[in-house]
Coordinates of C-alpha atoms in Angstrom, one line a residue:
M537 CA 123.4 -126.1 127.9
L538 CA 125.9 -123.5 126.6
L539 CA 127.7 -121.2 129.0
V540 CA 128.7 -117.7 127.6
D541 CA 130.6 -115.5 130.0
D542 CA 134.0 -113.7 129.7
Q543 CA 135.0 -114.8 133.2
A544 CA 136.5 -118.3 133.1
L545 CA 136.1 -118.9 136.8
L546 CA 132.4 -118.1 136.7
R547 CA 132.0 -120.5 133.8
M548 CA 133.8 -123.2 135.8
G549 CA 131.6 -122.6 138.8
F550 CA 128.4 -122.8 136.7
R551 CA 129.6 -126.0 135.1
L552 CA 130.3 -127.6 138.4
V553 CA 126.8 -126.8 139.7
L554 CA 125.1 -127.9 136.5
E555 CA 127.0 -131.1 135.8
A556 CA 125.9 -132.3 139.3
E557 CA 122.3 -132.4 137.9
D558 CA 121.2 -135.6 136.1
D559 CA 119.0 -133.7 133.6
V560 CA 121.5 -130.9 132.6
V561 CA 124.3 -131.4 130.2
V562 CA 126.8 -128.6 129.5
V563 CA 127.8 -129.0 125.8
G564 CA 130.1 -126.0 125.5
E565 CA 131.5 -122.7 126.7
A566 CA 132.3 -119.3 125.1
G567 CA 134.1 -116.2 126.4
D568 CA 132.3 -113.6 124.3
G569 CA 129.1 -113.1 122.3
E570 CA 130.6 -113.7 118.9
S571 CA 131.9 -117.2 119.8
G572 CA 128.7 -117.8 121.8
V573 CA 126.5 -117.4 118.7
R574 CA 128.8 -119.6 116.6
Q575 CA 128.8 -122.3 119.2
A576 CA 125.0 -122.1 119.6
Q577 CA 124.6 -122.5 115.8
A578 CA 127.0 -125.5 115.8
L579 CA 125.8 -127.2 119.1
R580 CA 122.1 -126.3 119.1
P581 CA 121.7 -126.2 122.9
D582 CA 118.3 -126.0 124.5
V583 CA 119.4 -123.1 126.7
V584 CA 122.2 -120.6 126.7
L585 CA 123.4 -119.0 129.9
M586 CA 124.4 -115.5 128.6
D587 CA 126.4 -112.8 130.3
V588 CA 125.4 -109.2 129.4
R589 CA 128.7 -107.3 129.6
M590 CA 131.4 -108.9 127.5
P591 CA 134.1 -107.6 125.2
G592 CA 133.4 -107.4 121.5
V593 CA 129.8 -108.6 120.9
N594 CA 127.9 -108.1 124.1
G595 CA 125.1 -110.2 125.4
I596 CA 122.3 -108.0 124.0
E597 CA 123.5 -108.3 120.4
A598 CA 124.4 -111.9 120.8
T599 CA 121.0 -112.7 122.2
Q600 CA 119.3 -111.0 119.2
R601 CA 121.5 -112.8 116.7
L602 CA 121.1 -116.1 118.5
V603 CA 117.3 -116.2 118.7
E604 CA 117.1 -115.4 115.0
A605 CA 119.7 -118.0 114.0
V606 CA 118.7 -120.8 116.4
P607 CA 114.9 -120.4 116.9
G608 CA 114.5 -123.4 119.3
C609 CA 117.2 -122.1 121.7
R610 CA 116.3 -120.1 124.7
V611 CA 118.6 -117.5 126.4
L612 CA 118.8 -117.0 130.1
I613 CA 120.5 -113.6 130.9
L614 CA 123.1 -113.3 133.6
T615 CA 123.9 -110.0 135.3
T616 CA 125.6 -108.7 138.4
F617 CA 122.9 -106.1 139.3
D618 CA 119.2 -106.5 139.3
L619 CA 118.8 -102.9 138.0
D620 CA 121.0 -103.6 135.0
E621 CA 119.3 -101.9 132.0
Y622 CA 121.5 -103.9 129.6
A623 CA 119.8 -107.0 130.9
F624 CA 116.4 -105.6 130.2
A625 CA 117.4 -104.7 126.7
A626 CA 118.4 -108.3 126.3
L627 CA 115.0 -109.4 127.4
R628 CA 113.5 -107.2 124.7
A629 CA 116.0 -108.6 122.2
G630 CA 114.5 -112.1 122.8
A631 CA 115.9 -113.5 125.9
S632 CA 113.6 -115.8 127.9
G633 CA 114.8 -115.2 131.4
F634 CA 116.8 -113.0 133.8
L635 CA 119.1 -114.3 136.6
L636 CA 121.6 -112.6 139.0
K637 CA 125.1 -114.0 139.1
D638 CA 124.9 -114.4 142.8
A639 CA 121.8 -116.7 142.6
R640 CA 122.0 -119.8 144.7
P641 CA 122.7 -123.1 142.9
A642 CA 119.2 -124.3 143.3
E643 CA 117.9 -121.0 141.8
L644 CA 120.2 -121.4 138.9
V645 CA 119.1 -124.9 138.1
A646 CA 115.4 -124.1 138.6
A647 CA 115.7 -121.1 136.3
I648 CA 117.4 -123.2 133.6
R649 CA 114.7 -125.8 133.8
A650 CA 111.9 -123.2 133.7
V651 CA 113.4 -121.5 130.6
A652 CA 113.9 -124.9 128.9
T653 CA 110.2 -125.6 129.2
G654 CA 109.1 -122.1 128.2
D655 CA 107.6 -121.5 131.6
A656 CA 110.1 -118.8 132.8
V657 CA 108.8 -116.3 135.3
V658 CA 110.0 -112.7 135.7
S659 CA 110.3 -112.0 139.5
P660 CA 108.2 -109.3 141.1
R661 CA 111.3 -107.2 141.8
V662 CA 112.3 -107.3 138.1
T663 CA 108.7 -106.7 137.1
R664 CA 108.6 -103.5 139.1
R665 CA 111.9 -102.3 137.5
M666 CA 110.6 -103.1 134.0
L667 CA 107.4 -101.1 134.6
E668 CA 109.5 -98.1 135.7
M669 CA 111.6 -98.4 132.5
F670 CA 108.6 -98.7 130.2
A671 CA 106.6 -96.0 132.0
G672 CA 107.3 -93.4 129.4
A673 CA 105.8 -95.5 126.7
L674 CA 102.6 -96.2 128.6
P675 CA 99.4 -94.3 128.1
A676 CA 99.2 -90.6 129.3
P677 CA 96.1 -88.8 130.6
G678 CA 93.5 -88.7 127.8
D679 CA 94.7 -92.0 126.3
P680 CA 92.6 -95.1 126.5
E681 CA 92.0 -96.4 130.0
P682 CA 94.7 -98.6 131.4
G683 CA 94.1 -102.2 130.6
T684 CA 92.1 -101.4 127.4
P685 CA 93.8 -103.5 124.7
T686 CA 93.8 -100.9 121.9
L687 CA 97.5 -100.1 121.7
D688 CA 98.4 -103.5 120.1
P689 CA 96.0 -105.3 117.9
R690 CA 97.2 -108.7 119.1
L691 CA 95.7 -108.0 122.5
R692 CA 92.2 -107.8 121.0
L693 CA 92.5 -111.5 120.3
L694 CA 92.6 -112.4 124.0
T695 CA 89.5 -113.3 125.9
A696 CA 88.6 -111.5 129.2
R697 CA 90.1 -114.4 131.2
E698 CA 93.3 -114.4 129.1
L699 CA 93.7 -110.7 129.7
E700 CA 93.3 -111.3 133.5
I701 CA 96.0 -114.0 133.3
L702 CA 98.3 -111.9 131.2
R703 CA 98.1 -109.1 133.8
A704 CA 98.8 -111.6 136.6
M705 CA 101.9 -112.8 134.6
A706 CA 103.0 -109.2 134.3
E707 CA 102.9 -109.0 138.1
G708 CA 105.4 -111.8 138.2
L709 CA 103.0 -114.5 139.4
S710 CA 103.8 -118.2 138.7
N711 CA 101.3 -120.6 137.2
A712 CA 100.5 -121.9 140.7
E713 CA 100.0 -118.4 142.1
I714 CA 97.7 -117.5 139.2
A715 CA 95.7 -120.7 139.8
G716 CA 95.3 -119.7 143.4
R717 CA 94.1 -116.2 142.6
F718 CA 91.5 -117.2 140.0
V719 CA 90.6 -120.6 141.6
L720 CA 91.7 -122.6 138.6
S721 CA 93.8 -125.7 138.3
E722 CA 97.4 -125.3 137.3
A723 CA 96.7 -127.4 134.1
T724 CA 94.0 -124.9 133.2
V725 CA 96.3 -121.9 133.8
K726 CA 99.0 -123.6 131.7
T727 CA 96.5 -124.1 128.8
H728 CA 95.5 -120.4 129.1
V729 CA 99.2 -119.3 129.0
G730 CA 99.8 -121.4 125.9
R731 CA 96.9 -119.8 124.1
I732 CA 98.1 -116.3 125.1
L733 CA 101.5 -117.0 123.7
A734 CA 100.0 -118.4 120.5
K735 CA 97.6 -115.4 120.0
L736 CA 100.3 -112.9 120.8
D737 CA 102.8 -114.7 118.5
V738 CA 105.6 -114.5 121.1
R739 CA 108.2 -117.0 122.0
D740 CA 107.5 -117.4 125.8
R741 CA 105.8 -115.7 128.8
V742 CA 108.6 -113.3 129.3
Q743 CA 108.1 -111.8 125.8
A744 CA 104.3 -111.7 126.5
V745 CA 105.0 -109.7 129.7
V746 CA 107.2 -107.3 127.8
L747 CA 104.4 -106.8 125.3
A748 CA 102.0 -106.2 128.1
Y749 CA 104.2 -103.4 129.5
E750 CA 104.9 -101.7 126.2
S751 CA 101.3 -101.9 125.1
G752 CA 99.9 -100.1 128.1
L753 CA 97.9 -103.1 129.4
V754 CA 99.7 -102.6 132.7
R755 CA 100.4 -99.2 134.4
P756 CA 103.1 -98.5 137.0
G757 CA 101.8 -98.1 140.6

């Protein structure tokens, strides 16, 4: 685990919370994006907790550079506001999760574990905001019907069930919630999610959700 934030007190607080967990090890800290990328290349952490607004190289640029330089590393974005467009830009740059700085310790730890396993979930509140942001890129009247996978050729690789599950992921549903909706086991849902990620050639479910928004598979409202 690598902590990247320009506020030393926040890094200290996160470290205290994380070091109380048996399965989380903080291997380093950085106060800006530039040093964060360098440390990630040197330390190869599983997860980087990345602030968005930092002097010099910000979290967006650092995220893009980091995911290219350290492919196995996942980035969890930190922001003060849930409507922070910089944070969404970081998700599009390759980040695997989104977390508010005022999250409770249990939420922080759960988010890190989820991102580490590739099973990150974008919350419904964030999902709604992302849909609003991408609305201009979604189909207009006269375009193919919403949900018709014609805007991105990768979507044509998905089965009908996989498209249903991708739409549910785009709503912010967890694997357990998707299993309940479609009367499937969680193991079956996990298998479907894995196949979706492989067919779409994306790093994790967050990137799959971003693709679903941008492609027009999901429409606001």
